[in-house]
XYZ file of N, CA and C in Angstrom:
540
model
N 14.147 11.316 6.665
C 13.985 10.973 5.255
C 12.500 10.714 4.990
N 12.230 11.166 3.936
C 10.978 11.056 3.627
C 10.122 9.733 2.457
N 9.321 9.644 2.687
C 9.007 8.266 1.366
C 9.356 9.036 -0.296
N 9.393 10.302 -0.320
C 9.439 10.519 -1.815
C 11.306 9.858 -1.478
N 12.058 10.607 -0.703
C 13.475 10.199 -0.651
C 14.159 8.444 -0.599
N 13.019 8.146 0.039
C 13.173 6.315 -0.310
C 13.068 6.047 -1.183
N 12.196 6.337 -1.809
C 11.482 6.002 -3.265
C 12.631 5.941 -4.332
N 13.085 7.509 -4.422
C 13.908 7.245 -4.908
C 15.111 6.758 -5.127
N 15.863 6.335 -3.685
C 16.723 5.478 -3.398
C 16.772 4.269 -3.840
N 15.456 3.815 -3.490
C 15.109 2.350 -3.875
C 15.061 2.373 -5.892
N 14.893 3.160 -6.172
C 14.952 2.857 -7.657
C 16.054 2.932 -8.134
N 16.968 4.141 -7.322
C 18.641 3.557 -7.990
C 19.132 2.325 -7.531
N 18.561 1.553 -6.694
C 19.225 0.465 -6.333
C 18.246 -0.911 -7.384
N 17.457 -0.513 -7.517
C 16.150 -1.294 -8.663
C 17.378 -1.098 -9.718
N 17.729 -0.167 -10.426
C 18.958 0.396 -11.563
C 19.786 -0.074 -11.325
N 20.753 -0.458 -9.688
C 21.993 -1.413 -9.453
C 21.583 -2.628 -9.565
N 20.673 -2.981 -9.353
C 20.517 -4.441 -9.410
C 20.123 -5.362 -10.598
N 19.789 -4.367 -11.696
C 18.826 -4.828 -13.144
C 19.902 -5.961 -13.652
N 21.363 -5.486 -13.369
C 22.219 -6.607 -14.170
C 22.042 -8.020 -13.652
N 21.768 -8.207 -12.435
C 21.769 -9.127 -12.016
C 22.530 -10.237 -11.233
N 23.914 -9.484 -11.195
C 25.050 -10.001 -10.342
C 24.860 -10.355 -9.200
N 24.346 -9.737 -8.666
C 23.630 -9.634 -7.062
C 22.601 -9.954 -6.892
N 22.214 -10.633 -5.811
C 20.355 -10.502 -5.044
C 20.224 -9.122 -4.643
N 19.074 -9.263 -4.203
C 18.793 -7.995 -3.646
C 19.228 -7.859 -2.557
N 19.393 -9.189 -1.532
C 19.380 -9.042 0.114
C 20.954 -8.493 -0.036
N 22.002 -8.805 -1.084
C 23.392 -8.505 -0.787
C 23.635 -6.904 -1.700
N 22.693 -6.866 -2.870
C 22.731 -5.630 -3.159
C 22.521 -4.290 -2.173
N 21.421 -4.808 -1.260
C 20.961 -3.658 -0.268
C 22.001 -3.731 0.956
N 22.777 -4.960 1.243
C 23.654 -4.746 2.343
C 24.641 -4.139 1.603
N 25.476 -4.023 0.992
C 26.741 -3.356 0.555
C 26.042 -2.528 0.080
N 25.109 -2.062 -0.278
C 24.608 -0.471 -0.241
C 24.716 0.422 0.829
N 23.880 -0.398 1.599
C 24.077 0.349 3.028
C 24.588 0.308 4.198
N 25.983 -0.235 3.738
C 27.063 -0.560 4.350
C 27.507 0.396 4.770
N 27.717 0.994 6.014
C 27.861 2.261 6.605
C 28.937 3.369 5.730
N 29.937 2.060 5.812
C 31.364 3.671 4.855
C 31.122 3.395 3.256
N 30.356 2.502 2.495
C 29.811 3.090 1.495
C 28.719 3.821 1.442
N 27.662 3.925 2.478
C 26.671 4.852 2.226
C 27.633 6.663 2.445
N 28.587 6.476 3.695
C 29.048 7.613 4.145
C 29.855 8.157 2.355
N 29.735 7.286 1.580
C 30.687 7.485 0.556
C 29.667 8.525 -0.520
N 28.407 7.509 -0.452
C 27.616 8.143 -1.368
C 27.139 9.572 -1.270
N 26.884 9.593 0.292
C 26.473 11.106 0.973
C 27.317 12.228 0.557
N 28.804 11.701 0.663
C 29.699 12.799 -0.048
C 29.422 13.597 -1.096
N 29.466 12.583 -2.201
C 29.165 12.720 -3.654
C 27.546 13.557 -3.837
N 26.605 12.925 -3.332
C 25.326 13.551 -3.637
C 24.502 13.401 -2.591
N 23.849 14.849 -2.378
C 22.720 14.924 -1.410
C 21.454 13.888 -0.905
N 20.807 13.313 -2.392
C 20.196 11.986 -2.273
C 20.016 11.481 -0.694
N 21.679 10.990 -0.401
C 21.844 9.876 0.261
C 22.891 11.175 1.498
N 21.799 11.915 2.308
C 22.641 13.222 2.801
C 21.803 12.369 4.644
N 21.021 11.744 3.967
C 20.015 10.763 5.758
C 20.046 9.247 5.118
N 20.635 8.612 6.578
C 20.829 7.391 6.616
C 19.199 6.985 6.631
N 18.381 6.100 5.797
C 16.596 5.462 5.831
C 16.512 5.400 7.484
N 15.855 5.686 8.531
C 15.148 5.108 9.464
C 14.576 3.556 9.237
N 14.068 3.179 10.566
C 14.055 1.334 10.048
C 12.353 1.272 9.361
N 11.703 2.453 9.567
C 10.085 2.444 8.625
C 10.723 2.842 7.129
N 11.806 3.793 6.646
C 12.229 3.569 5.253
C 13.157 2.655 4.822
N 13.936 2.127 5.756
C 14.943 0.896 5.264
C 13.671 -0.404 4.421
N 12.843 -0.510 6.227
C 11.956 -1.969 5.209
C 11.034 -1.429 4.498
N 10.477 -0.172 4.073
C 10.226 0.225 2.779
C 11.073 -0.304 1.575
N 12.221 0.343 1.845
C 13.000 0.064 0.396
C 13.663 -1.121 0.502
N 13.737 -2.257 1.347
C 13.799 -3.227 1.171
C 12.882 -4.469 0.759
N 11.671 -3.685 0.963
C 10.504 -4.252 0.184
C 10.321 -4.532 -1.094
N 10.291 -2.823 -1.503
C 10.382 -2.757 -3.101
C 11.334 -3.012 -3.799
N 12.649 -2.954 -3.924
C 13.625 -3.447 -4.071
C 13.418 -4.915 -4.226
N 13.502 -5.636 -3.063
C 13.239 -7.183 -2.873
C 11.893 -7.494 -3.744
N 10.686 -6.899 -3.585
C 10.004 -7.449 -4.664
C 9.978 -7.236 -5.918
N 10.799 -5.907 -6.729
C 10.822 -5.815 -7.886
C 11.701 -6.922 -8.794
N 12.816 -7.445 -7.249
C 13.544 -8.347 -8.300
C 12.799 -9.719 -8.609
N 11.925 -10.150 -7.956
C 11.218 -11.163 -7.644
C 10.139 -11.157 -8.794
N 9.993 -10.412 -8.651
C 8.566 -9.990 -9.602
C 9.343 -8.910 -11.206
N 10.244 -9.124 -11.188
C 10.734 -8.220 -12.834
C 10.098 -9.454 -13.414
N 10.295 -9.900 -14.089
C 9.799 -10.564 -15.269
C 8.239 -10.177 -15.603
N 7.433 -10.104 -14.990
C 5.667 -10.040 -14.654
C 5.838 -8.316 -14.586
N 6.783 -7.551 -14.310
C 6.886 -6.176 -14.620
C 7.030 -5.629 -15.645
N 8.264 -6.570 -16.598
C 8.275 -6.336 -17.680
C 7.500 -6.538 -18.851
N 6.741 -7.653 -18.242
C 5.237 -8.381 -18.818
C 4.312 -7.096 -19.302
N 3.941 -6.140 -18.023
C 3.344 -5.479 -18.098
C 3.922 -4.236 -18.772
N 4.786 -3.641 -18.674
C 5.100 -2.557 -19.235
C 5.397 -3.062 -20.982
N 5.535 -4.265 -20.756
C 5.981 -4.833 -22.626
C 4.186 -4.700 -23.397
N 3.284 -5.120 -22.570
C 1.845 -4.994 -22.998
C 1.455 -3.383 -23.346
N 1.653 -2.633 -22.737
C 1.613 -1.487 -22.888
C 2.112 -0.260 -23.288
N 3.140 -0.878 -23.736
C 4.716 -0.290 -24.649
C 4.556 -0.022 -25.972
N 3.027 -0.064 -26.612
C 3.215 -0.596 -28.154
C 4.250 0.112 -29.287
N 4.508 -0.941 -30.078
C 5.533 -0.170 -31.122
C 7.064 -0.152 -30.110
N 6.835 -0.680 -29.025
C 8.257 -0.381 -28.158
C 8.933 -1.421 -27.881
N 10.318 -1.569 -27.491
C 11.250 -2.650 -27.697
C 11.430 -2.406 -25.949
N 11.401 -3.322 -25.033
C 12.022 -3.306 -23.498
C 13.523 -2.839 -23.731
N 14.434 -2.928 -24.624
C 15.821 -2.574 -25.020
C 15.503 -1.130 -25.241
N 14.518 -0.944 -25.695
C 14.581 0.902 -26.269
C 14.420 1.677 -24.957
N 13.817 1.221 -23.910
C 13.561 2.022 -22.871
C 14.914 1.960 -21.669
N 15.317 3.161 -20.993
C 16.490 3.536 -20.358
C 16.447 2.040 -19.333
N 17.296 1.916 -18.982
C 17.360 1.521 -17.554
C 16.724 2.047 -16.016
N 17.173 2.706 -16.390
C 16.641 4.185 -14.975
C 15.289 4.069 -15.312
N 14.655 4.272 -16.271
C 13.035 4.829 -16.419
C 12.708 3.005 -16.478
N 12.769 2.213 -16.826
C 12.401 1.105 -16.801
C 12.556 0.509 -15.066
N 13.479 0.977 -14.229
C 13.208 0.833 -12.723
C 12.460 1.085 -12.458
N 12.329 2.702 -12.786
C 11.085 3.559 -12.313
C 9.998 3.258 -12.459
N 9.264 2.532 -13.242
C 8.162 1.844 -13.656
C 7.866 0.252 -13.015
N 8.962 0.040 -12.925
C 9.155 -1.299 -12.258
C 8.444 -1.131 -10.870
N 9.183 0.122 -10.637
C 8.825 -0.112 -9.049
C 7.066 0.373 -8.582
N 6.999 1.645 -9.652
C 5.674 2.096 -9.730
C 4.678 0.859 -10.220
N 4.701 0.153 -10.672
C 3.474 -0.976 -11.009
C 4.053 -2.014 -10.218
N 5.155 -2.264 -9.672
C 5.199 -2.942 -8.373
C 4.033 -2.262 -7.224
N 4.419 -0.781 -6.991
C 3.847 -0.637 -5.825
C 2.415 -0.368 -5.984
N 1.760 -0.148 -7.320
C 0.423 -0.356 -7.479
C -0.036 -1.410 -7.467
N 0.702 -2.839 -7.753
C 0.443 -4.206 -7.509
C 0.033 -4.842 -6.300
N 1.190 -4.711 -5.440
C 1.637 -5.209 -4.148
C 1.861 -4.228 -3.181
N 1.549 -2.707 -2.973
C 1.899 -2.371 -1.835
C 0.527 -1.235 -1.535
N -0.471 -1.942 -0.254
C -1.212 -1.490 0.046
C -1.732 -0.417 0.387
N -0.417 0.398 1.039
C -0.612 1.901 1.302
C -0.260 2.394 0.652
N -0.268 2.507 -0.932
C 0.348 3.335 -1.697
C -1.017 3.262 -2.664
N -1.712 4.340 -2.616
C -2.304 4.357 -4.286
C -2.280 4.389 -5.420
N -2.558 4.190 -6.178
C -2.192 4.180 -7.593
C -1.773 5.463 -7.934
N -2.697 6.353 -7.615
C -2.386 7.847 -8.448
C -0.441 8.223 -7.600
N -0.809 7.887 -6.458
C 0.912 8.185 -6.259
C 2.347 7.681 -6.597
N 1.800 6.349 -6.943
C 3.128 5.756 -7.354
C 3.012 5.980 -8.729
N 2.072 6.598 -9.662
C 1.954 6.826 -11.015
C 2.867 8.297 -10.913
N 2.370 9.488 -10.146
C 2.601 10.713 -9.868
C 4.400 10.591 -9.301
N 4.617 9.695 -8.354
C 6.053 9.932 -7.701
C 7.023 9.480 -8.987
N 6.184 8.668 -9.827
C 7.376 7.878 -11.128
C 7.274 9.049 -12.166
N 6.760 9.757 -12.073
C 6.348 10.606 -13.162
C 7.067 11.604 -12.408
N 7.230 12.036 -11.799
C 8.144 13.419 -10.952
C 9.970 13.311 -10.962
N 9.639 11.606 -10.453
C 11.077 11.433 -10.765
C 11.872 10.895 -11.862
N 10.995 10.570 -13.037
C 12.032 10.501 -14.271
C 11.770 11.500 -15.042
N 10.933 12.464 -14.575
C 10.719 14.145 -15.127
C 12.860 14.518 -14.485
N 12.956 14.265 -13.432
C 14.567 14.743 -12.780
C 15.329 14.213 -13.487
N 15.160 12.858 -14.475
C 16.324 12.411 -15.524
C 15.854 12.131 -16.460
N 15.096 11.785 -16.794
C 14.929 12.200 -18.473
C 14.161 13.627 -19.409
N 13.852 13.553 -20.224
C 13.296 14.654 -21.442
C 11.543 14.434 -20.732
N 10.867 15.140 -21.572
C 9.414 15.169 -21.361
C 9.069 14.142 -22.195
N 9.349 13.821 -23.659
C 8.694 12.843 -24.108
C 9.004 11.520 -23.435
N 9.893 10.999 -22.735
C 10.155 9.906 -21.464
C 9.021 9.914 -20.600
N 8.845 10.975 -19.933
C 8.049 11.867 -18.917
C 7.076 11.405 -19.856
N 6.323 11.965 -20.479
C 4.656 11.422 -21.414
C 4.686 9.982 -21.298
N 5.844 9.399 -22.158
C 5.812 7.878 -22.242
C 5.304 7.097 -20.811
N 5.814 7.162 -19.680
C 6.166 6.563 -18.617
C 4.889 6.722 -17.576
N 4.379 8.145 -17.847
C 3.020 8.579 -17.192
C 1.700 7.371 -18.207
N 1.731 7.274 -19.569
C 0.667 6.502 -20.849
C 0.876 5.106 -20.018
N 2.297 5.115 -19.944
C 2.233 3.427 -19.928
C 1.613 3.157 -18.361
N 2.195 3.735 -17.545
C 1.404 3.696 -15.819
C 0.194 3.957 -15.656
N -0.574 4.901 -16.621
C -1.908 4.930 -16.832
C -2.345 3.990 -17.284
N -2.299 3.296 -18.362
C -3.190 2.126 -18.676
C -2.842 0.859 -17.660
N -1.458 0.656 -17.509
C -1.218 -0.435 -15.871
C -2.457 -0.502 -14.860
N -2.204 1.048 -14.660
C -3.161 1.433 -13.314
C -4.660 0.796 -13.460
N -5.309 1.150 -14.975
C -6.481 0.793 -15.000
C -7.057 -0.969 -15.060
N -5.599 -1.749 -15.225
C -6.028 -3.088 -15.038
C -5.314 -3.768 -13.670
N -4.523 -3.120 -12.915
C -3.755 -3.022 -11.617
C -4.330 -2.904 -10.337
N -4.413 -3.534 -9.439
C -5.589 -3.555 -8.398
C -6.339 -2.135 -8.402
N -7.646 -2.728 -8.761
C -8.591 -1.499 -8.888
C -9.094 -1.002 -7.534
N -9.363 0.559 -8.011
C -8.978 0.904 -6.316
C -10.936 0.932 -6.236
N -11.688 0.979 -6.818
C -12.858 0.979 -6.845
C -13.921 0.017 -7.073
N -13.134 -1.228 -6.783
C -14.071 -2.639 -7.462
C -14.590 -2.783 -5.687
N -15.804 -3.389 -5.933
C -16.386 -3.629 -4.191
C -16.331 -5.280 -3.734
N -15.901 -5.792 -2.753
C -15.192 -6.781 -2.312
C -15.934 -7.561 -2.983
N -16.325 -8.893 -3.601
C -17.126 -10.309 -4.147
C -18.210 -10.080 -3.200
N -18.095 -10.230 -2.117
C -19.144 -10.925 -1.044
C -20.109 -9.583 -1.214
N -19.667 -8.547 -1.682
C -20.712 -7.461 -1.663
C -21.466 -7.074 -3.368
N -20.819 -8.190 -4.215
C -21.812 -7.473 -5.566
C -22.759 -8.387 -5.784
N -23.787 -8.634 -5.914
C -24.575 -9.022 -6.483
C -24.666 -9.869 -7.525
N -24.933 -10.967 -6.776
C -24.373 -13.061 -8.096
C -25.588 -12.274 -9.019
N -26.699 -11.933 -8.836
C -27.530 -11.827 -10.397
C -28.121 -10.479 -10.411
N -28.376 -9.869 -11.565
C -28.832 -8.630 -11.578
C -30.414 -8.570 -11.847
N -30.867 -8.397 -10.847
C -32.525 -8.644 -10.867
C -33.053 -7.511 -11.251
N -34.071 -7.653 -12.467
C -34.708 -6.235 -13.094
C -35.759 -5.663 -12.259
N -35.672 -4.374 -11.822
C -36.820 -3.777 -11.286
C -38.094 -4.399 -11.475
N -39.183 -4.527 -10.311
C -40.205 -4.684 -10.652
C -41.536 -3.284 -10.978
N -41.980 -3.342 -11.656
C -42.482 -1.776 -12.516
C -43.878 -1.934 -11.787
N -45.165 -1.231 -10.884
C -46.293 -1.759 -11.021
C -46.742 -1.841 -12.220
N -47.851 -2.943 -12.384
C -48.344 -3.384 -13.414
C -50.273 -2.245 -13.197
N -50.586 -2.480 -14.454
C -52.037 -1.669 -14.459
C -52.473 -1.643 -13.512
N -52.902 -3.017 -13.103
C -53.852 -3.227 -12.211
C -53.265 -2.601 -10.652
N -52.177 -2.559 -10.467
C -51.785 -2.436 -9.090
C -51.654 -0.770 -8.905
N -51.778 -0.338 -9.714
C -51.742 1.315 -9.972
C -53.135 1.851 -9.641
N -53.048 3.006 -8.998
C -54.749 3.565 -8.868
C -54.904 4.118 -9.873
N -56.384 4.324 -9.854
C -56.842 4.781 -11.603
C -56.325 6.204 -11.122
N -56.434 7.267 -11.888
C -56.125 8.712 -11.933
C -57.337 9.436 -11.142
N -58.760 8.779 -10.773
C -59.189 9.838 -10.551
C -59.040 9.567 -9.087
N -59.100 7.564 -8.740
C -58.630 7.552 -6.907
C -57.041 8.276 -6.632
N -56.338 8.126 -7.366
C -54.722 8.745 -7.318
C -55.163 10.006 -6.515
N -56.046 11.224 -7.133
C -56.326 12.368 -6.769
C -56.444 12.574 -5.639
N -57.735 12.064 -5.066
C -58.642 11.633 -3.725
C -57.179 11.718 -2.595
């Protein structure tokens, strides 16, 4: 299984869990409860490879932190939503975003442009294009206030910005020693 195939696992289970009946730790065990996963595999390809234990605690990561952190998700996607109601947006595409500015937040090996690009690929697979536009605008502006991937650590910028020093007349050779 691959991380795009976690990924998306983990967001239908981000989508099982939005109601809230469940934690996550019991949502993800009766998920992947052997004869309900064998159940799901039936039905749809998705779920055709049991996660390995590098994609299980992947998607038990994101999963576990989206529920932890929804409120501050929805924070953000509500800032950047304008004119938009959190009710107007799907469920499914509101995971999907969840998890994408989760994992631009909090998950180190993931860059921004990919978890913008993997959320954008996969609610291109369930919703329309104008969803698809929406979902790419709103992860774009996230991204640009979302750990910046280009800011240089504190200890390396510079506490004051000191203006060049220019020579002054005198320290300049006249034009005709310059020549010489």
């Amino acid at each position: 299984m691959n991380r795009s195939t976690a990924r998306e696992i983990a967001i239908q289970l981000c989508f099982a869990g939005a109601n809230g009946k469940l934690s996550a730790d019991e949502l993800l065990d009766s998920f992947f409860a052997e004869e309900h996963y064998a159940s799901l595999a039936a039905e749809d390809e998705l779920y055709s490879e049991y996660p390995d234990d590098k994609q299980m605690d992947y998607i038990r990561t994101c999963v576990t932190g989206v529920c932890e952190h929804a409120e501050e998700l929805d924070a953000l996607i509500a800032q950047y939503a304008v004119r938009w109601n959190l009710h107007r947006i799907s469920r499914l595409t509101k995971a999907a975003m969840r998890l994408a500015i989760y994992e631009m937040r909090y998950v180190d090996d993931v860059p921004n442009g990919v978890a913008i690009n993997e959320c954008v690929e996969l609610t291109r697979k369930y919703e329309n294009a104008q969803v698809v536009s929406f979902v790419n605008g709103i992860l774009g502006s996230v991204a640009r206030g979302a750990k910046p991937n280009t800011e240089a650590p504190a200890d390396l910028q510079p506490e004051e910005a000191q203006p060049e020093e220019t020579p002054s007349e005198e320290t300049q050779p006249a034009p005709e020693e310059a020549q010489q």
